[in-house]
Every structure is written in C-alpha cells, then in structure tokens.
mmCIF file of N, CA, C and O in Angstrom:
data_model
loop_
_atom_site.group_PDB
_atom_site.id
_atom_site.type_symbol
_atom_site.label_atom_id
_atom_site.label_comp_id
_atom_site.label_asym_id
_atom_site.label_seq_id
_atom_site.Cartn_x
_atom_site.Cartn_y
_atom_site.Cartn_z
ATOM 1 N N MET A 1 9.274 -27.218 55.661
ATOM 2 C CA MET A 1 10.111 -26.511 54.719
ATOM 3 C C MET A 1 9.781 -25.020 54.833
ATOM 4 O O MET A 1 8.623 -24.636 54.836
ATOM 5 N N ASP A 2 10.795 -24.204 54.906
ATOM 6 C CA ASP A 2 10.559 -22.769 54.960
ATOM 7 C C ASP A 2 10.965 -22.134 53.633
ATOM 8 O O ASP A 2 11.482 -22.785 52.729
ATOM 9 N N TRP A 3 10.709 -20.840 53.499
ATOM 10 C CA TRP A 3 10.969 -20.128 52.246
ATOM 11 C C TRP A 3 12.452 -20.130 51.879
ATOM 12 O O TRP A 3 12.807 -20.216 50.709
ATOM 13 N N THR A 4 13.333 -20.028 52.868
ATOM 14 C CA THR A 4 14.769 -19.987 52.593
ATOM 15 C C THR A 4 15.227 -21.269 51.910
ATOM 16 O O THR A 4 15.987 -21.226 50.942
ATOM 17 N N THR A 5 14.766 -22.397 52.395
ATOM 18 C CA THR A 5 15.138 -23.681 51.801
ATOM 19 C C THR A 5 14.661 -23.756 50.356
ATOM 20 O O THR A 5 15.410 -24.170 49.470
ATOM 21 N N ALA A 6 13.426 -23.348 50.118
ATOM 22 C CA ALA A 6 12.886 -23.391 48.760
ATOM 23 C C ALA A 6 13.655 -22.450 47.832
ATOM 24 O O ALA A 6 13.955 -22.796 46.692
ATOM 25 N N PHE A 7 13.995 -21.263 48.319
ATOM 26 C CA PHE A 7 14.767 -20.324 47.495
ATOM 27 C C PHE A 7 16.134 -20.892 47.143
ATOM 28 O O PHE A 7 16.655 -20.644 46.058
ATOM 29 N N ASN A 8 16.732 -21.652 48.037
ATOM 30 C CA ASN A 8 18.044 -22.239 47.774
ATOM 31 C C ASN A 8 17.975 -23.368 46.754
ATOM 32 O O ASN A 8 18.969 -23.687 46.116
ATOM 33 N N LEU A 9 16.808 -23.992 46.603
ATOM 34 C CA LEU A 9 16.655 -25.083 45.647
ATOM 35 C C LEU A 9 16.451 -24.590 44.216
ATOM 36 O O LEU A 9 16.752 -25.286 43.263
ATOM 37 N N ILE A 10 15.923 -23.390 44.071
ATOM 38 C CA ILE A 10 15.570 -22.864 42.755
ATOM 39 C C ILE A 10 16.648 -21.911 42.259
ATOM 40 O O ILE A 10 17.092 -21.024 42.983
ATOM 41 N N ASP A 11 17.053 -22.101 41.006
ATOM 42 C CA ASP A 11 18.022 -21.217 40.361
ATOM 43 C C ASP A 11 17.468 -19.789 40.378
ATOM 44 O O ASP A 11 16.323 -19.564 39.979
ATOM 45 N N PRO A 12 18.249 -18.816 40.844
ATOM 46 C CA PRO A 12 17.761 -17.430 40.924
ATOM 47 C C PRO A 12 17.249 -16.871 39.596
ATOM 48 O O PRO A 12 16.373 -16.014 39.577
ATOM 49 N N LYS A 13 17.765 -17.384 38.482
ATOM 50 C CA LYS A 13 17.302 -16.930 37.173
ATOM 51 C C LYS A 13 15.844 -17.311 36.926
ATOM 52 O O LYS A 13 15.178 -16.738 36.069
ATOM 53 N N LEU A 14 15.350 -18.276 37.691
ATOM 54 C CA LEU A 14 13.996 -18.778 37.466
ATOM 55 C C LEU A 14 12.953 -18.132 38.373
ATOM 56 O O LEU A 14 11.779 -18.509 38.324
ATOM 57 N N LEU A 15 13.335 -17.173 39.187
ATOM 58 C CA LEU A 15 12.352 -16.518 40.050
ATOM 59 C C LEU A 15 11.302 -15.767 39.226
ATOM 60 O O LEU A 15 10.145 -15.658 39.635
ATOM 61 N N ILE A 16 11.683 -15.296 38.056
ATOM 62 C CA ILE A 16 10.709 -14.666 37.167
ATOM 63 C C ILE A 16 9.697 -15.700 36.669
ATOM 64 O O ILE A 16 8.531 -15.377 36.438
ATOM 65 N N VAL A 17 10.127 -16.940 36.534
ATOM 66 C CA VAL A 17 9.210 -18.010 36.132
ATOM 67 C C VAL A 17 8.203 -18.266 37.252
ATOM 68 O O VAL A 17 7.021 -18.507 36.979
ATOM 69 N N VAL A 18 8.646 -18.193 38.495
ATOM 70 C CA VAL A 18 7.726 -18.359 39.635
ATOM 71 C C VAL A 18 6.639 -17.286 39.548
ATOM 72 O O VAL A 18 5.448 -17.582 39.672
ATOM 73 N N ALA A 19 7.046 -16.048 39.322
ATOM 74 C CA ALA A 19 6.072 -14.949 39.225
ATOM 75 C C ALA A 19 5.128 -15.162 38.033
ATOM 76 O O ALA A 19 3.911 -14.968 38.157
ATOM 77 N N ALA A 20 5.672 -15.572 36.903
ATOM 78 C CA ALA A 20 4.840 -15.812 35.725
ATOM 79 C C ALA A 20 3.846 -16.939 35.977
ATOM 80 O O ALA A 20 2.679 -16.850 35.570
ATOM 81 N N CYS A 21 4.291 -17.980 36.659
ATOM 82 C CA CYS A 21 3.405 -19.109 36.959
ATOM 83 C C CYS A 21 2.312 -18.708 37.940
ATOM 84 O O CYS A 21 1.183 -19.183 37.864
ATOM 85 N N TRP A 22 2.641 -17.831 38.864
ATOM 86 C CA TRP A 22 1.645 -17.354 39.815
ATOM 87 C C TRP A 22 0.533 -16.611 39.052
ATOM 88 O O TRP A 22 -0.650 -16.834 39.288
ATOM 89 N N VAL A 23 0.934 -15.747 38.133
ATOM 90 C CA VAL A 23 -0.042 -14.999 37.327
ATOM 91 C C VAL A 23 -0.829 -15.963 36.436
ATOM 92 O O VAL A 23 -2.060 -15.863 36.321
ATOM 93 N N PHE A 24 -0.147 -16.903 35.819
ATOM 94 C CA PHE A 24 -0.800 -17.885 34.957
ATOM 95 C C PHE A 24 -1.830 -18.692 35.747
ATOM 96 O O PHE A 24 -2.954 -18.904 35.288
ATOM 97 N N GLY A 25 -1.472 -19.113 36.945
ATOM 98 C CA GLY A 25 -2.408 -19.851 37.801
ATOM 99 C C GLY A 25 -3.616 -19.011 38.169
ATOM 100 O O GLY A 25 -4.752 -19.505 38.179
ATOM 101 N N TYR A 26 -3.399 -17.733 38.439
ATOM 102 C CA TYR A 26 -4.500 -16.833 38.769
ATOM 103 C C TYR A 26 -5.450 -16.694 37.577
ATOM 104 O O TYR A 26 -6.667 -16.750 37.740
ATOM 105 N N VAL A 27 -4.881 -16.536 36.397
ATOM 106 C CA VAL A 27 -5.706 -16.413 35.189
ATOM 107 C C VAL A 27 -6.503 -17.700 34.966
ATOM 108 O O VAL A 27 -7.699 -17.655 34.655
ATOM 109 N N LEU A 28 -5.861 -18.843 35.153
ATOM 110 C CA LEU A 28 -6.571 -20.115 34.994
ATOM 111 C C LEU A 28 -7.702 -20.252 36.010
ATOM 112 O O LEU A 28 -8.782 -20.746 35.684
ATOM 113 N N LYS A 29 -7.454 -19.807 37.231
ATOM 114 C CA LYS A 29 -8.474 -19.893 38.284
ATOM 115 C C LYS A 29 -9.692 -19.050 37.929
ATOM 116 O O LYS A 29 -10.824 -19.403 38.260
ATOM 117 N N GLN A 30 -9.490 -17.938 37.233
ATOM 118 C CA GLN A 30 -10.587 -17.056 36.841
ATOM 119 C C GLN A 30 -11.304 -17.535 35.576
ATOM 120 O O GLN A 30 -12.343 -17.000 35.222
ATOM 121 N N THR A 31 -10.748 -18.546 34.909
ATOM 122 C CA THR A 31 -11.330 -19.061 33.668
ATOM 123 C C THR A 31 -12.369 -20.130 34.008
ATOM 124 O O THR A 31 -12.025 -21.171 34.566
ATOM 125 N N PRO A 32 -13.635 -19.888 33.687
ATOM 126 C CA PRO A 32 -14.704 -20.804 34.110
ATOM 127 C C PRO A 32 -14.581 -22.236 33.578
ATOM 128 O O PRO A 32 -14.968 -23.174 34.256
ATOM 129 N N LYS A 33 -14.042 -22.420 32.390
ATOM 130 C CA LYS A 33 -14.009 -23.763 31.801
ATOM 131 C C LYS A 33 -12.791 -24.584 32.215
ATOM 132 O O LYS A 33 -12.638 -25.719 31.775
ATOM 133 N N VAL A 34 -11.942 -24.034 33.076
ATOM 134 C CA VAL A 34 -10.763 -24.772 33.546
ATOM 135 C C VAL A 34 -11.072 -25.334 34.929
ATOM 136 O O VAL A 34 -11.345 -24.589 35.872
ATOM 137 N N ALA A 35 -11.039 -26.645 35.032
ATOM 138 C CA ALA A 35 -11.299 -27.293 36.325
ATOM 139 C C ALA A 35 -10.155 -26.990 37.296
ATOM 140 O O ALA A 35 -8.982 -26.977 36.907
ATOM 141 N N ASP A 36 -10.519 -26.745 38.558
ATOM 142 C CA ASP A 36 -9.517 -26.405 39.571
ATOM 143 C C ASP A 36 -8.419 -27.459 39.690
ATOM 144 O O ASP A 36 -7.254 -27.126 39.876
ATOM 145 N N TRP A 37 -8.787 -28.728 39.577
ATOM 146 C CA TRP A 37 -7.793 -29.784 39.767
ATOM 147 C C TRP A 37 -6.739 -29.795 38.658
ATOM 148 O O TRP A 37 -5.649 -30.342 38.838
ATOM 149 N N THR A 38 -7.012 -29.172 37.522
ATOM 150 C CA THR A 38 -6.040 -29.167 36.421
ATOM 151 C C THR A 38 -5.023 -28.036 36.533
ATOM 152 O O THR A 38 -3.985 -28.084 35.883
ATOM 153 N N ILE A 39 -5.333 -27.041 37.354
ATOM 154 C CA ILE A 39 -4.482 -25.846 37.409
ATOM 155 C C ILE A 39 -3.055 -26.192 37.825
ATOM 156 O O ILE A 39 -2.097 -25.719 37.220
ATOM 157 N N VAL A 40 -2.881 -27.019 38.827
ATOM 158 C CA VAL A 40 -1.532 -27.356 39.291
ATOM 159 C C VAL A 40 -0.722 -28.036 38.184
ATOM 160 O O VAL A 40 0.466 -27.774 38.029
ATOM 161 N N TYR A 41 -1.375 -28.870 37.387
ATOM 162 C CA TYR A 41 -0.676 -29.549 36.298
ATOM 163 C C TYR A 41 -0.305 -28.574 35.181
ATOM 164 O O TYR A 41 0.802 -28.622 34.639
ATOM 165 N N LEU A 42 -1.226 -27.685 34.846
ATOM 166 C CA LEU A 42 -0.960 -26.703 33.798
ATOM 167 C C LEU A 42 0.141 -25.730 34.211
ATOM 168 O O LEU A 42 1.005 -25.378 33.397
ATOM 169 N N VAL A 43 0.134 -25.325 35.469
ATOM 170 C CA VAL A 43 1.187 -24.435 35.975
ATOM 171 C C VAL A 43 2.538 -25.153 35.938
ATOM 172 O O VAL A 43 3.553 -24.568 35.558
ATOM 173 N N THR A 44 2.563 -26.418 36.297
ATOM 174 C CA THR A 44 3.816 -27.181 36.289
ATOM 175 C C THR A 44 4.351 -27.336 34.865
ATOM 176 O O THR A 44 5.549 -27.150 34.627
ATOM 177 N N VAL A 45 3.481 -27.639 33.922
ATOM 178 C CA VAL A 45 3.908 -27.768 32.518
ATOM 179 C C VAL A 45 4.459 -26.437 32.022
ATOM 180 O O VAL A 45 5.502 -26.379 31.354
ATOM 181 N N ALA A 46 3.774 -25.345 32.355
ATOM 182 C CA ALA A 46 4.244 -24.014 31.948
ATOM 183 C C ALA A 46 5.602 -23.706 32.575
ATOM 184 O O ALA A 46 6.494 -23.168 31.914
ATOM 185 N N ALA A 47 5.770 -24.058 33.836
ATOM 186 C CA ALA A 47 7.038 -23.800 34.528
ATOM 187 C C ALA A 47 8.181 -24.581 33.886
ATOM 188 O O ALA A 47 9.278 -24.046 33.693
ATOM 189 N N VAL A 48 7.934 -25.833 33.556
ATOM 190 C CA VAL A 48 8.971 -26.645 32.904
ATOM 191 C C VAL A 48 9.304 -26.061 31.537
ATOM 192 O O VAL A 48 10.484 -25.913 31.187
ATOM 193 N N ALA A 49 8.284 -25.684 30.773
ATOM 194 C CA ALA A 49 8.521 -25.118 29.433
ATOM 195 C C ALA A 49 9.313 -23.813 29.516
ATOM 196 O O ALA A 49 10.272 -23.610 28.760
ATOM 197 N N LEU A 50 8.938 -22.931 30.437
ATOM 198 C CA LEU A 50 9.663 -21.670 30.595
ATOM 199 C C LEU A 50 11.096 -21.896 31.078
ATOM 200 O O LEU A 50 12.026 -21.221 30.636
ATOM 201 N N SER A 51 11.266 -22.844 31.986
ATOM 202 C CA SER A 51 12.611 -23.148 32.496
ATOM 203 C C SER A 51 13.512 -23.685 31.399
ATOM 204 O O SER A 51 14.666 -23.273 31.275
ATOM 205 N N VAL A 52 12.980 -24.592 30.584
ATOM 206 C CA VAL A 52 13.750 -25.132 29.463
ATOM 207 C C VAL A 52 14.065 -24.017 28.471
ATOM 208 O O VAL A 52 15.175 -23.945 27.930
ATOM 209 N N GLY A 53 13.108 -23.125 28.254
ATOM 210 C CA GLY A 53 13.351 -22.003 27.357
ATOM 211 C C GLY A 53 14.453 -21.076 27.849
ATOM 212 O O GLY A 53 15.224 -20.542 27.058
ATOM 213 N N LEU A 54 14.533 -20.891 29.154
ATOM 214 C CA LEU A 54 15.549 -20.005 29.715
ATOM 215 C C LEU A 54 16.912 -20.658 29.884
ATOM 216 O O LEU A 54 17.944 -20.026 29.667
ATOM 217 N N LEU A 55 16.928 -21.929 30.312
ATOM 218 C CA LEU A 55 18.194 -22.580 30.666
ATOM 219 C C LEU A 55 18.643 -23.653 29.681
ATOM 220 O O LEU A 55 19.765 -24.138 29.777
ATOM 221 N N GLY A 56 17.775 -24.050 28.758
ATOM 222 C CA GLY A 56 18.131 -25.150 27.855
ATOM 223 C C GLY A 56 17.748 -26.487 28.464
ATOM 224 O O GLY A 56 17.535 -26.600 29.671
ATOM 225 N N TRP A 57 17.672 -27.490 27.617
ATOM 226 C CA TRP A 57 17.211 -28.795 28.075
ATOM 227 C C TRP A 57 18.280 -29.546 28.865
ATOM 228 O O TRP A 57 19.417 -29.688 28.421
ATOM 229 N N SER A 58 17.908 -30.040 30.025
ATOM 230 C CA SER A 58 18.709 -30.982 30.811
ATOM 231 C C SER A 58 17.792 -31.558 31.884
ATOM 232 O O SER A 58 16.712 -31.024 32.144
ATOM 233 N N VAL A 59 18.233 -32.625 32.483
ATOM 234 C CA VAL A 59 17.452 -33.216 33.566
ATOM 235 C C VAL A 59 17.356 -32.231 34.733
ATOM 236 O O VAL A 59 16.297 -32.083 35.352
ATOM 237 N N GLU A 60 18.437 -31.527 34.995
ATOM 238 C CA GLU A 60 18.420 -30.534 36.079
ATOM 239 C C GLU A 60 17.405 -29.429 35.794
ATOM 240 O O GLU A 60 16.688 -28.986 36.695
ATOM 241 N N THR A 61 17.311 -29.004 34.540
ATOM 242 C CA THR A 61 16.328 -27.978 34.180
ATOM 243 C C THR A 61 14.907 -28.503 34.353
ATOM 244 O O THR A 61 14.027 -27.778 34.810
ATOM 245 N N LEU A 62 14.683 -29.748 34.015
ATOM 246 C CA LEU A 62 13.377 -30.367 34.220
ATOM 247 C C LEU A 62 13.012 -30.329 35.708
ATOM 248 O O LEU A 62 11.901 -29.935 36.078
ATOM 249 N N ILE A 63 13.950 -30.712 36.549
ATOM 250 C CA ILE A 63 13.719 -30.681 37.997
ATOM 251 C C ILE A 63 13.494 -29.254 38.477
ATOM 252 O O ILE A 63 12.598 -28.992 39.284
ATOM 253 N N GLN A 64 14.284 -28.312 37.968
ATOM 254 C CA GLN A 64 14.107 -26.906 38.325
ATOM 255 C C GLN A 64 12.715 -26.413 37.911
ATOM 256 O O GLN A 64 12.079 -25.660 38.650
ATOM 257 N N GLY A 65 12.244 -26.834 36.760
ATOM 258 C CA GLY A 65 10.913 -26.440 36.301
ATOM 259 C C GLY A 65 9.819 -26.960 37.208
ATOM 260 O O GLY A 65 8.878 -26.234 37.562
ATOM 261 N N VAL A 66 9.932 -28.222 37.607
ATOM 262 C CA VAL A 66 8.950 -28.800 38.529
ATOM 263 C C VAL A 66 8.989 -28.073 39.867
ATOM 264 O O VAL A 66 7.946 -27.726 40.432
ATOM 265 N N LEU A 67 10.189 -27.816 40.372
ATOM 266 C CA LEU A 67 10.316 -27.084 41.640
ATOM 267 C C LEU A 67 9.745 -25.676 41.533
ATOM 268 O O LEU A 67 9.080 -25.188 42.454
ATOM 269 N N THR A 68 9.986 -25.029 40.420
ATOM 270 C CA THR A 68 9.488 -23.679 40.207
ATOM 271 C C THR A 68 7.960 -23.658 40.191
ATOM 272 O O THR A 68 7.335 -22.820 40.838
ATOM 273 N N GLY A 69 7.359 -24.587 39.468
ATOM 274 C CA GLY A 69 5.894 -24.680 39.440
ATOM 275 C C GLY A 69 5.329 -24.997 40.810
ATOM 276 O O GLY A 69 4.338 -24.400 41.248
ATOM 277 N N ALA A 70 5.966 -25.934 41.507
ATOM 278 C CA ALA A 70 5.509 -26.300 42.849
ATOM 279 C C ALA A 70 5.632 -25.125 43.812
ATOM 280 O O ALA A 70 4.754 -24.891 44.647
ATOM 281 N N PHE A 71 6.706 -24.374 43.693
ATOM 282 C CA PHE A 71 6.922 -23.212 44.560
ATOM 283 C C PHE A 71 5.858 -22.147 44.313
ATOM 284 O O PHE A 71 5.359 -21.518 45.254
ATOM 285 N N ALA A 72 5.475 -21.958 43.059
ATOM 286 C CA ALA A 72 4.426 -20.988 42.733
ATOM 287 C C ALA A 72 3.095 -21.408 43.346
ATOM 288 O O ALA A 72 2.394 -20.595 43.963
ATOM 289 N N VAL A 73 2.743 -22.674 43.213
ATOM 290 C CA VAL A 73 1.484 -23.174 43.774
ATOM 291 C C VAL A 73 1.530 -23.132 45.299
ATOM 292 O O VAL A 73 0.580 -22.690 45.953
ATOM 293 N N TYR A 74 2.639 -23.561 45.876
ATOM 294 C CA TYR A 74 2.802 -23.562 47.330
ATOM 295 C C TYR A 74 2.713 -22.134 47.872
ATOM 296 O O TYR A 74 2.021 -21.873 48.859
ATOM 297 N N GLY A 75 3.388 -21.203 47.228
ATOM 298 C CA GLY A 75 3.364 -19.814 47.668
ATOM 299 C C GLY A 75 1.961 -19.232 47.622
ATOM 300 O O GLY A 75 1.537 -18.521 48.535
ATOM 301 N N HIS A 76 1.231 -19.563 46.571
ATOM 302 C CA HIS A 76 -0.152 -19.086 46.466
ATOM 303 C C HIS A 76 -1.001 -19.656 47.597
ATOM 304 O O HIS A 76 -1.793 -18.944 48.212
ATOM 305 N N GLN A 77 -0.841 -20.937 47.878
ATOM 306 C CA GLN A 77 -1.640 -21.565 48.929
ATOM 307 C C GLN A 77 -1.294 -21.013 50.318
ATOM 308 O O GLN A 77 -2.182 -20.828 51.145
ATOM 309 N N VAL A 78 -0.019 -20.758 50.565
ATOM 310 C CA VAL A 78 0.381 -20.170 51.848
ATOM 311 C C VAL A 78 -0.275 -18.808 52.024
ATOM 312 O O VAL A 78 -0.837 -18.499 53.088
ATOM 313 N N LEU A 79 -0.230 -17.995 50.997
ATOM 314 C CA LEU A 79 -0.847 -16.666 51.063
ATOM 315 C C LEU A 79 -2.358 -16.784 51.253
ATOM 316 O O LEU A 79 -2.939 -16.127 52.120
ATOM 317 N N LYS A 80 -2.982 -17.645 50.472
ATOM 318 C CA LYS A 80 -4.431 -17.817 50.542
ATOM 319 C C LYS A 80 -4.864 -18.292 51.932
ATOM 320 O O LYS A 80 -5.811 -17.750 52.509
ATOM 321 N N GLN A 81 -4.173 -19.290 52.468
ATOM 322 C CA GLN A 81 -4.539 -19.831 53.772
ATOM 323 C C GLN A 81 -4.224 -18.850 54.899
ATOM 324 O O GLN A 81 -4.938 -18.793 55.902
ATOM 325 N N SER A 82 -3.168 -18.069 54.750
ATOM 326 C CA SER A 82 -2.829 -17.067 55.763
ATOM 327 C C SER A 82 -3.886 -15.980 55.826
ATOM 328 O O SER A 82 -4.247 -15.513 56.914
ATOM 329 N N LEU A 83 -4.371 -15.559 54.672
ATOM 330 C CA LEU A 83 -5.408 -14.537 54.636
ATOM 331 C C LEU A 83 -6.749 -15.068 55.120
ATOM 332 O O LEU A 83 -7.547 -14.338 55.706
ATOM 333 N N LYS A 84 -6.970 -16.354 54.891
ATOM 334 C CA LYS A 84 -8.216 -16.985 55.304
ATOM 335 C C LYS A 84 -8.301 -17.076 56.828
ATOM 336 O O LYS A 84 -9.364 -16.903 57.405
ATOM 337 N N GLY A 85 -7.185 -17.365 57.466
ATOM 338 C CA GLY A 85 -7.145 -17.439 58.925
ATOM 339 C C GLY A 85 -7.817 -18.671 59.478
ATOM 340 O O GLY A 85 -7.911 -19.696 58.819
ATOM 341 N N ASP A 86 -8.300 -18.548 60.686
ATOM 342 C CA ASP A 86 -8.911 -19.670 61.403
ATOM 343 C C ASP A 86 -10.423 -19.699 61.266
ATOM 344 O O ASP A 86 -11.114 -20.247 62.106
ATOM 345 N N ASN A 87 -10.964 -19.141 60.215
ATOM 346 C CA ASN A 87 -12.423 -19.078 60.041
ATOM 347 C C ASN A 87 -13.069 -20.450 59.954
ATOM 348 O O ASN A 87 -14.235 -20.601 60.264
ATOM 349 N N ASP A 88 -12.315 -21.438 59.503
ATOM 350 C CA ASP A 88 -12.883 -22.778 59.348
ATOM 351 C C ASP A 88 -12.648 -23.676 60.552
ATOM 352 O O ASP A 88 -12.973 -24.848 60.525
ATOM 353 N N ASP A 89 -12.083 -23.135 61.624
ATOM 354 C CA ASP A 89 -11.783 -23.929 62.816
ATOM 355 C C ASP A 89 -13.090 -24.326 63.502
ATOM 356 O O ASP A 89 -13.827 -23.460 63.977
ATOM 357 N N PRO A 90 -13.400 -25.634 63.588
ATOM 358 C CA PRO A 90 -14.681 -26.072 64.161
ATOM 359 C C PRO A 90 -14.727 -25.962 65.679
ATOM 360 O O PRO A 90 -15.786 -26.082 66.264
ATOM 361 N N SER A 91 -13.612 -25.739 66.343
ATOM 362 C CA SER A 91 -13.643 -25.725 67.820
ATOM 363 C C SER A 91 -14.095 -24.433 68.398
ATOM 364 O O SER A 91 -14.309 -23.446 67.859
#
C-alpha cells in the first residue's frame, strides 16, 4: 500500500485528525506510565472519537476513524524506520 491509496481512503476533512493523532501518540510515547503496546489502541480510540465529532455518527465514520488512527500509526512507523535505516541489518 502506498501513500496515495491511503489518502484516497480517508476523507480529506479528517487529515487534521491524522495530525492530531500523530501528536497524541507522541505525547503518549513520552509518558512513562503508558505502556507502548497501549498507544496504538489509545490513538485509534481518539481517532474514532474525533472523527465522530467532526462527521457525526455512522458506520462509515467509524471506519474512517479506524483508518485515520491506523494511518497516523503507520505514518509514524514509516518515518521512524526510514530514519533508523539499515542499522539493525545482521548481514
């Protein structure tokens, strides 16, 4: 999946939610009492809540919220892994 496909799946009005979720995830990552494994779930819940707040309740909005949260987490991981490079390559 490339960025163009993901952008086509998400309502353009929700791109601000992607940015907000990215910041929210960063803040959670810096919080010592928040376990790393919970961050993806908390970001997804926040994305769904923000999406419903912006677009109103519907099944499509629920799906858009999940996609928005997933896109924020995926985008962060792509950036993180790209900056990390091949440092962990055992060969």
